[in-house]
PDB file of C-alpha atoms and ligand atoms in Angstrom:
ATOM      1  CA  UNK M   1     -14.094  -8.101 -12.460  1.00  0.00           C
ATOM      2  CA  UNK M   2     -13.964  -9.858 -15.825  1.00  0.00           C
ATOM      3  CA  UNK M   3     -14.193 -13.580 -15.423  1.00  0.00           C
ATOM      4  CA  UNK M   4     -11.511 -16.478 -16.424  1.00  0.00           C
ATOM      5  CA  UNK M   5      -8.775 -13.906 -14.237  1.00  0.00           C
ATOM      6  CA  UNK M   6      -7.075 -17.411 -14.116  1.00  0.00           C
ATOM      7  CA  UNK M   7      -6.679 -18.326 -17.685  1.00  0.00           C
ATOM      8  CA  UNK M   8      -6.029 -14.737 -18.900  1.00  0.00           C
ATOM      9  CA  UNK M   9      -2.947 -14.412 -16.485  1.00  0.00           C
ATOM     10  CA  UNK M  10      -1.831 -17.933 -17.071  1.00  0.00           C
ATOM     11  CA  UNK M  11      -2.348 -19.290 -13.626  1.00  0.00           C
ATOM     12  CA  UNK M  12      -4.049 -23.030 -13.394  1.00  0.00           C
ATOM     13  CA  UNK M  13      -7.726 -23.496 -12.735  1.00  0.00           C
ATOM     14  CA  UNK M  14      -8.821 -22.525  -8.742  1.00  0.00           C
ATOM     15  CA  UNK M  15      -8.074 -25.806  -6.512  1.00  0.00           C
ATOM     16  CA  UNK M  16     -10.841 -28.132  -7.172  1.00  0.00           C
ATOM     17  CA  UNK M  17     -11.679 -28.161  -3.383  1.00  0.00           C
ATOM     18  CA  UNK M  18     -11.914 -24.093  -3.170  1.00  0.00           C
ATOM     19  CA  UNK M  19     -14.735 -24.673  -6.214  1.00  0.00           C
ATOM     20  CA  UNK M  20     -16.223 -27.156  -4.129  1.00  0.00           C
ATOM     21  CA  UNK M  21     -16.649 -25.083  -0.999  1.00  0.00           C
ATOM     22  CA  UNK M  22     -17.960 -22.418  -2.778  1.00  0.00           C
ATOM     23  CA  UNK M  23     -21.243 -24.714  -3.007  1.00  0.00           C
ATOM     24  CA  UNK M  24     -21.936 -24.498   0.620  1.00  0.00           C
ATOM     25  CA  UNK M  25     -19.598 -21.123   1.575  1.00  0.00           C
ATOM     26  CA  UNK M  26     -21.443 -18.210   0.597  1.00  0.00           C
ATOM     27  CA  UNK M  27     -19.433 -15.151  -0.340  1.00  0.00           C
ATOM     28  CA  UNK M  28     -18.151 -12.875   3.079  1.00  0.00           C
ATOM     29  CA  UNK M  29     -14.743 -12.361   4.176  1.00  0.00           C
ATOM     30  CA  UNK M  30     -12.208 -14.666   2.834  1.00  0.00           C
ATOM     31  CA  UNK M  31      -8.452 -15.574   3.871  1.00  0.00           C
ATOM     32  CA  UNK M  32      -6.377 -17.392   1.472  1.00  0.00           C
ATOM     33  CA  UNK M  33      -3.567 -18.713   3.853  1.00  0.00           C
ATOM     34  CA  UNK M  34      -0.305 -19.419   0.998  1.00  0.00           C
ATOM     35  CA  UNK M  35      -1.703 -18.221  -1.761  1.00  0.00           C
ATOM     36  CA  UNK M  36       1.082 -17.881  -3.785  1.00  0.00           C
ATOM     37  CA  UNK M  37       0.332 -16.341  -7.046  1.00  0.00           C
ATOM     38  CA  UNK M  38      -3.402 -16.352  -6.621  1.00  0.00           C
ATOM     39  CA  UNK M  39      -4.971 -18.956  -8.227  1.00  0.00           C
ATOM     40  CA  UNK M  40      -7.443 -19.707  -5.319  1.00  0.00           C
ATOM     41  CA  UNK M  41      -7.629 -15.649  -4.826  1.00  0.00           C
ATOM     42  CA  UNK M  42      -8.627 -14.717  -8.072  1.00  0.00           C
ATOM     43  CA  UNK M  43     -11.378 -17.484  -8.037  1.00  0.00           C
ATOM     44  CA  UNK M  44     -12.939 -16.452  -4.581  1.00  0.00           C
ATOM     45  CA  UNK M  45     -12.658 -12.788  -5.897  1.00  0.00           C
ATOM     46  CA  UNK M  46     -14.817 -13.499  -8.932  1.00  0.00           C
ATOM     47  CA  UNK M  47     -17.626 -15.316  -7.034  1.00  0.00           C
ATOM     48  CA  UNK M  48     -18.062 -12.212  -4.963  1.00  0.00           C
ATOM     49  CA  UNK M  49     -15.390 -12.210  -1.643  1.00  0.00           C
ATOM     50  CA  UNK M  50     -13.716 -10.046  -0.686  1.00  0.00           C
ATOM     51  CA  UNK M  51     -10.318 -11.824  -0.470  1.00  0.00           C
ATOM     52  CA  UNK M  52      -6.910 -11.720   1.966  1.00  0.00           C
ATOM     53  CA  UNK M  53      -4.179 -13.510  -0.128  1.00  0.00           C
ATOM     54  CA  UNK M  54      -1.357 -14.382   2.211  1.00  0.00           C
ATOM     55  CA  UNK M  55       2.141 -15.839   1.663  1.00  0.00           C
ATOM     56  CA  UNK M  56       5.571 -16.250   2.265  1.00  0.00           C
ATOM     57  CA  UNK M  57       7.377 -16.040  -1.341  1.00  0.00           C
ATOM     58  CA  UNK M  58       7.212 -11.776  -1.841  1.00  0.00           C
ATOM     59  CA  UNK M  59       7.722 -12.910  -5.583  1.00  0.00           C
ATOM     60  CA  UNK M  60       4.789 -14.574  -5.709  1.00  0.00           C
ATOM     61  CA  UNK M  61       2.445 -12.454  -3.880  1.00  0.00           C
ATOM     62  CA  UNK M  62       4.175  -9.097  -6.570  1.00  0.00           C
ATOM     63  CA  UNK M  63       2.381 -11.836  -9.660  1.00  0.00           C
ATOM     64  CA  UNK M  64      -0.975 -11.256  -7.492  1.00  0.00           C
ATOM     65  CA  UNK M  65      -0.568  -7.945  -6.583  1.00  0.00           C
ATOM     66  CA  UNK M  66       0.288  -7.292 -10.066  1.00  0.00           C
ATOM     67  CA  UNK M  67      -2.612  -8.950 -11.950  1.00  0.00           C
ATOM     68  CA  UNK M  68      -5.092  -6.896  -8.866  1.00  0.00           C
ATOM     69  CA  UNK M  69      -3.545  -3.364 -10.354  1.00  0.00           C
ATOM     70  CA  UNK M  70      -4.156  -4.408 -13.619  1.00  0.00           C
ATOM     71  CA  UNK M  71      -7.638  -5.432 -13.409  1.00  0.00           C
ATOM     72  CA  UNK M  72      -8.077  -2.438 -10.842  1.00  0.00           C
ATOM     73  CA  UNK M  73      -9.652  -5.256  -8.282  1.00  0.00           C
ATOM     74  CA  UNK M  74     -10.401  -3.452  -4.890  1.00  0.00           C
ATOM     75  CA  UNK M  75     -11.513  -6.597  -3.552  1.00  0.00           C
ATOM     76  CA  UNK M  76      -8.216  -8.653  -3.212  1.00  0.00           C
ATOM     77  CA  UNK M  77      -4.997  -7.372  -0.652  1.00  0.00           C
ATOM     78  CA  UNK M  78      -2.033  -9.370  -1.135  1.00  0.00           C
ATOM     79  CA  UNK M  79       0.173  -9.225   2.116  1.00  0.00           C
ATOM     80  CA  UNK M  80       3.286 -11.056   3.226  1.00  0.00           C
ATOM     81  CA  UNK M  81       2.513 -12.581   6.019  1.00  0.00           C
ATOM     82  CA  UNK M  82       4.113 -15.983   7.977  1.00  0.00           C
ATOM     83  CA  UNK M  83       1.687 -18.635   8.444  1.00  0.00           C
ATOM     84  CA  UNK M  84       3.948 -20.126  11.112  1.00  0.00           C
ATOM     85  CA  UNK M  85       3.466 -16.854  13.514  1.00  0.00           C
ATOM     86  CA  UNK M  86       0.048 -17.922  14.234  1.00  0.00           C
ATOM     87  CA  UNK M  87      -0.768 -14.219  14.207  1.00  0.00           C
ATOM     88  CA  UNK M  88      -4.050 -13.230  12.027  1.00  0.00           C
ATOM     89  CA  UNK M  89      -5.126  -9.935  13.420  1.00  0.00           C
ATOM     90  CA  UNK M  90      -8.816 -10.256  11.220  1.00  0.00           C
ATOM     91  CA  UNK M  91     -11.953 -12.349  11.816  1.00  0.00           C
ATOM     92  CA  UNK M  92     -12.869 -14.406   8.741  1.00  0.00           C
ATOM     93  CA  UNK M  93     -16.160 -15.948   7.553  1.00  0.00           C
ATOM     94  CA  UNK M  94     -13.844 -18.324   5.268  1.00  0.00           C
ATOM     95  CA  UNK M  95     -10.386 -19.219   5.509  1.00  0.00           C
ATOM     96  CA  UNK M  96      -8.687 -21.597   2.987  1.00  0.00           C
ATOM     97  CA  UNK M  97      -5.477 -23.592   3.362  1.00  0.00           C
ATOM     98  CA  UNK M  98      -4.791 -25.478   0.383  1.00  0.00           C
ATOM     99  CA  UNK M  99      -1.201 -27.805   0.011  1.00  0.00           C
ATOM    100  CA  UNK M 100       0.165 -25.104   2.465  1.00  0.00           C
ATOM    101  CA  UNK M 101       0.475 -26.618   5.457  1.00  0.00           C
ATOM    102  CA  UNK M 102       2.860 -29.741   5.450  1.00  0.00           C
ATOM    103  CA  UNK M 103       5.370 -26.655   4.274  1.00  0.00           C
ATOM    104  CA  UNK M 104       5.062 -24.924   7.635  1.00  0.00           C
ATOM    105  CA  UNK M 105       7.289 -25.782  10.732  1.00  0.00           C
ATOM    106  CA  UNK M 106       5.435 -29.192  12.423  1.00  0.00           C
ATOM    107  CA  UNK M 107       5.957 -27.376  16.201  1.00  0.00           C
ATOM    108  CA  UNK M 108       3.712 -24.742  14.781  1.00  0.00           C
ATOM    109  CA  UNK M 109       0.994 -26.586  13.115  1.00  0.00           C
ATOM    110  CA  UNK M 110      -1.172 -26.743  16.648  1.00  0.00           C
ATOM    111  CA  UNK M 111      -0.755 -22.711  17.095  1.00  0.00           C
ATOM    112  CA  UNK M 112      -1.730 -21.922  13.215  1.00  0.00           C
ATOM    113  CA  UNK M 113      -4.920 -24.590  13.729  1.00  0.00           C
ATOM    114  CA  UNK M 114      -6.051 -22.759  16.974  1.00  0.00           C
ATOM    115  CA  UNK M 115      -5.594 -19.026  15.598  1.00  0.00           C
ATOM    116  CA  UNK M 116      -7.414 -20.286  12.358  1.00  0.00           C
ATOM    117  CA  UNK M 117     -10.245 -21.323  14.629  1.00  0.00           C
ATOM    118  CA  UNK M 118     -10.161 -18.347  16.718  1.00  0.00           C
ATOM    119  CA  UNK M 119     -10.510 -15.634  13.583  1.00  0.00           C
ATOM    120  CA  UNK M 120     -13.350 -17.578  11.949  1.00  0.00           C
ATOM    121  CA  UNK M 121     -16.733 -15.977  12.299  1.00  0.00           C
ATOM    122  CA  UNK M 122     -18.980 -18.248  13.905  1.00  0.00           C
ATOM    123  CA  UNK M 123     -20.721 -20.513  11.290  1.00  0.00           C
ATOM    124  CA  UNK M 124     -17.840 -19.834   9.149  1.00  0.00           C
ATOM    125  CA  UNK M 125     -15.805 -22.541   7.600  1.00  0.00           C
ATOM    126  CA  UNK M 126     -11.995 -23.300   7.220  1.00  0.00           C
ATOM    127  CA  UNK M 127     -10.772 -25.562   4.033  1.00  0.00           C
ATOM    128  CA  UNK M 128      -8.192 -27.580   4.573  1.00  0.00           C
ATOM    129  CA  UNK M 129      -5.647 -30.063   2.191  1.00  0.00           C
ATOM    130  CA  UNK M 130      -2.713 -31.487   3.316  1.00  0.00           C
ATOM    131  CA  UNK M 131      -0.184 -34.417   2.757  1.00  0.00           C
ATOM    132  CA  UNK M 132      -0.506 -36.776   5.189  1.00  0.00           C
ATOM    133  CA  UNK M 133       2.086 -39.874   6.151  1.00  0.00           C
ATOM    134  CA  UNK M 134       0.224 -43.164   7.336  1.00  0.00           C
ATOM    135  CA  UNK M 135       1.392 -46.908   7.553  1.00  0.00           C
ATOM    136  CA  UNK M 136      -0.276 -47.185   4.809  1.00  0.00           C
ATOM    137  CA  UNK M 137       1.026 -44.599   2.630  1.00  0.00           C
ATOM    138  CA  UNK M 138       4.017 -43.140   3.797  1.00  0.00           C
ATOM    139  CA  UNK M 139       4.793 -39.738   2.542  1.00  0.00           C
ATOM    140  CA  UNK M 140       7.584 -39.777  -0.184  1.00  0.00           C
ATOM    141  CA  UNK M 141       8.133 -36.652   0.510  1.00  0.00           C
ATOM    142  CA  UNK M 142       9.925 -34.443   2.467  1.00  0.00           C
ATOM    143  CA  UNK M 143       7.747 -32.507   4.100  1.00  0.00           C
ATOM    144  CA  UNK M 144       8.509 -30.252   7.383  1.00  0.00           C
ATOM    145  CA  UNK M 145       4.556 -31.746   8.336  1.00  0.00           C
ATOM    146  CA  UNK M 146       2.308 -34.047   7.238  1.00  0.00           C
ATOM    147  CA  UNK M 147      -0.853 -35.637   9.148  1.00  0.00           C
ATOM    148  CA  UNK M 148      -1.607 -38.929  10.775  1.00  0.00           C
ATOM    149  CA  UNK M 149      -4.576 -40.835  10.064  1.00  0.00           C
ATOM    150  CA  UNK M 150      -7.504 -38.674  12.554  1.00  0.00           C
ATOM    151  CA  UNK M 151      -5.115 -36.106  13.559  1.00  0.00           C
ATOM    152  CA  UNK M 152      -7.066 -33.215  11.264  1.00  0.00           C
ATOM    153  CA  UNK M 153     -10.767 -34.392  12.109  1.00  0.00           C
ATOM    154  CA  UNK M 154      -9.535 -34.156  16.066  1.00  0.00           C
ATOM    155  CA  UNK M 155      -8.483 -30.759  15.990  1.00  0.00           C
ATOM    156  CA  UNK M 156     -11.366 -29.753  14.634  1.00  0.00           C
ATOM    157  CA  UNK M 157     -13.687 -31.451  17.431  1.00  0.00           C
ATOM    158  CA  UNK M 158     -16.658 -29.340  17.687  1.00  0.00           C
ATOM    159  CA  UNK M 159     -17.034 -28.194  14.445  1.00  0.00           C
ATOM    160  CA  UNK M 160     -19.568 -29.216  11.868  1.00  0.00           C
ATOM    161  CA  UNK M 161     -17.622 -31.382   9.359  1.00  0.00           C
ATOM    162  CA  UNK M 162     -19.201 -30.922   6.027  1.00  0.00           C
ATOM    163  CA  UNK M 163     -16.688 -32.818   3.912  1.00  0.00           C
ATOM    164  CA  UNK M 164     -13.946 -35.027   5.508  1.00  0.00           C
ATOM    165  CA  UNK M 165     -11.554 -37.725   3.872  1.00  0.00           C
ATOM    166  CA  UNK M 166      -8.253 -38.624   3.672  1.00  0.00           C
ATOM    167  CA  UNK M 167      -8.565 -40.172   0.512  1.00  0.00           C
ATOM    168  CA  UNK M 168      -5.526 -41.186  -1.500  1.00  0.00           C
ATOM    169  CA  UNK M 169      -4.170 -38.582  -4.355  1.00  0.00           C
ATOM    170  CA  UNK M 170      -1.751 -38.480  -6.904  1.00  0.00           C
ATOM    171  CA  UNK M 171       1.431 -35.654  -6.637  1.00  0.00           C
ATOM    172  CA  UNK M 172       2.157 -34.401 -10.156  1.00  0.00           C
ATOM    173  CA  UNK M 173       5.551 -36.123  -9.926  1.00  0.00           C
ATOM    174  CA  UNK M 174       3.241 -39.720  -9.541  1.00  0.00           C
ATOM    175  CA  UNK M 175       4.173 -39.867  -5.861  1.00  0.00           C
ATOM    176  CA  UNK M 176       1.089 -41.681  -4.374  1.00  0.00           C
ATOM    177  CA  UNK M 177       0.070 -40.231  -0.622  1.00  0.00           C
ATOM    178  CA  UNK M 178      -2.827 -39.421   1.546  1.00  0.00           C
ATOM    179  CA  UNK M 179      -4.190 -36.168   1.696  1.00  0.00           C
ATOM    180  CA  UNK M 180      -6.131 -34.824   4.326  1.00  0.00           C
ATOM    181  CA  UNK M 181      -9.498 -32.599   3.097  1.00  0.00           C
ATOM    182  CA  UNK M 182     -11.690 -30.766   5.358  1.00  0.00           C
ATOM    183  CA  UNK M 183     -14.318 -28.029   5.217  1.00  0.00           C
ATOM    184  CA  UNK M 184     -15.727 -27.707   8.940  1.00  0.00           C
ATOM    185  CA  UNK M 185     -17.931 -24.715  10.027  1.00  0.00           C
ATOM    186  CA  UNK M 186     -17.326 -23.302  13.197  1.00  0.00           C
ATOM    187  CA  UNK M 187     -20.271 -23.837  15.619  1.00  0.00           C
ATOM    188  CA  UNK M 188     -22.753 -21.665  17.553  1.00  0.00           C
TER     189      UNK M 188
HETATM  190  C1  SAM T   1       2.008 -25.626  -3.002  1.00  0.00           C
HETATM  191  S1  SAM T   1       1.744 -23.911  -2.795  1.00  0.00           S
HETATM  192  C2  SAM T   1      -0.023 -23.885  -2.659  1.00  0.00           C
HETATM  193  C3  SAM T   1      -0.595 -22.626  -3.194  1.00  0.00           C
HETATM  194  C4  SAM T   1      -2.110 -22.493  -3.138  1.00  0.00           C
HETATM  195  N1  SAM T   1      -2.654 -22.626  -1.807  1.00  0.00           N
HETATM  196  C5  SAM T   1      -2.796 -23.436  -4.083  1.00  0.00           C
HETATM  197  O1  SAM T   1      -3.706 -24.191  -3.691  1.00  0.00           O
HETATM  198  O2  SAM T   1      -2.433 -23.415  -5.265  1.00  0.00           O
HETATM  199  C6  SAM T   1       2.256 -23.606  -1.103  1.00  0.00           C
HETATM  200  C7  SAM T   1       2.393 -22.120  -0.796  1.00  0.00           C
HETATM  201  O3  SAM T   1       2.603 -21.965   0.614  1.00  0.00           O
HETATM  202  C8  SAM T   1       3.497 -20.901   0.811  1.00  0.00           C
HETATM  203  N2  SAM T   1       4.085 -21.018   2.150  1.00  0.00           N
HETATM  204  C9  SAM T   1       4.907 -22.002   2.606  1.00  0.00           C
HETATM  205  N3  SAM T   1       5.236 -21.761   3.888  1.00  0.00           N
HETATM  206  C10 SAM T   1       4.618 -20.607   4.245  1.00  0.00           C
HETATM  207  C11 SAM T   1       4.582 -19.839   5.444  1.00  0.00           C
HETATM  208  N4  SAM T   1       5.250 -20.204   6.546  1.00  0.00           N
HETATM  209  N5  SAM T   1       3.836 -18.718   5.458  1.00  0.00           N
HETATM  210  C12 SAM T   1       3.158 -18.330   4.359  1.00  0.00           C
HETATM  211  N6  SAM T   1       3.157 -19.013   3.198  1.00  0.00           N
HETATM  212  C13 SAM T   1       3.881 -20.133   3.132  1.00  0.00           C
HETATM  213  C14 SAM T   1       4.492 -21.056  -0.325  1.00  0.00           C
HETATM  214  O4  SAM T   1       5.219 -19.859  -0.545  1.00  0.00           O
HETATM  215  C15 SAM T   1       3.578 -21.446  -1.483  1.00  0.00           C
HETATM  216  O5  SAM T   1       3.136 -20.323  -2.187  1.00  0.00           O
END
C-alpha cells in the first residue's frame, strides 16, 4: 500500500488521536466504528492493520470501498453496519470511535459501550472522542448524546486508562465544548 492514501484521495489527515494510539497500539485487528469515508481506515491500513471500516452513510462507505479497489488493498472491508444495534459479531485487538458517538441514539450508548468491551481482545484497547455537555460547557449542539463530566472513565472501570481527559476543544464552526478522549486496554 503506497503511503499518503489520505492526501492522494483528498480525505483530511487520520484523527490526531488515531496517530496517537498508534504509539502504544501495535498493529492486529482493527474496527473503525463510523468511519465514514476512511480517513482513520486508510491510516490504520498503512501502519500495518488489518482494518473493519463501519458506517451508516452507504455513500460514504462506496468513497472507501472505492479508493480499497483502486489501490487493490486486501486489508480494509468496508461494511454498512448500525452502531446503535450493539451487534459486532468479531473480536478486535483495537476498536476506534472517533466524533461518532454523540450521533448515535443516547438509549443505546450503554449497549454499544458493553458490546465494544465484549469484542475487544484482552489487552486490547478501544479509542474513544466524544462531545460532551457539562455545567461548564454546555454543548451548543444538538447532539442525540453527549457525556457528563466522569460518565466515559466509569464505564470503562476496570480497564487500564492510558490516556484520559475531557479537555476543552474547538468545533470547526468555533463552537467551544468538552470532549471526552479515552484509550483504555482491556484487562487480564
Ligand atoms: C463526524 S463523522 C466521524 C468520522 C470518523 N470517525 C472521523 O474521525 O473522521 C461521524 C460518522 O458516524 C457515522 N454514524 C452516525 N451514526 C451512525 C450509526 N448509528 N451507525 C454507524 N455509523 C454512524 C456517520 O455516518 C459519520 O460518517
Amino acid at each position: 500500500m503506497s503511503a499518503d492514501l489520505n492526501q492522494k484521495y483528498g480525505l483530511n489527515p487520520a484523527h490526531s488521536e488515531v496517530v496517537s494510539a498508534c504509539e502504544f497500539v501495535n498493529p492486529g485487528n482493527a474496527l473503525d466504528m463510523g468511519c465514514s469515508n476512511g480517513r482513520n481506515a486508510l491510516y490504520l491500513g498503512q501502519r500495518g492493520f488489518a482494518v473493519t471500516a463501519v458506517d451508516i452513510n452507504q455513500a460514504a462507505l462506496g468513497q472507501l470501498q472505492s479508493i480499497v479497489s483502486q489501490e487493490g488493498i486486501a486489508t480494509i472491508t468496508p461494511r454498512v453496519y448500525d452502531i446503535s444495534s450493539a451487534s459486532l459479531d468479531a473480536d478486535y485487538d483495537f476498536i476506534s470511535c472517533t466524533v461518532t458517538l454523540m450521533f448515535v441514539e443516547s438509549s443505546r450508548v450503554d449497549a454499544v459501550l458493553a458490546d465494544m468491551q465484549q469484542h475487544t481482545q484482552v489487552g486490547g484497547y478501544n479509542l474513544i472522542v466524544c462531545a460532551m455537555d457539562s455545567a461548564d460547557y454546555p454543548c451548543p449542539m444538538n447532539f442525540p448524546f453527549t457525556f457528563e463530566p466522569g460518565q466515559l472513565s466509569a464505564a470503562y472501570k476496570g480497564w487500564e486508562l492510558v490516556k484520559y481527559n475531557e479537555d476543552v476543544g474547538t468545533m470547526h464552526n468555533g463552537a467551544r465544548l468538552q470532549f471526552a478522549t479515552m484509550l483504555a486496554r482491556k484487562p487480564a
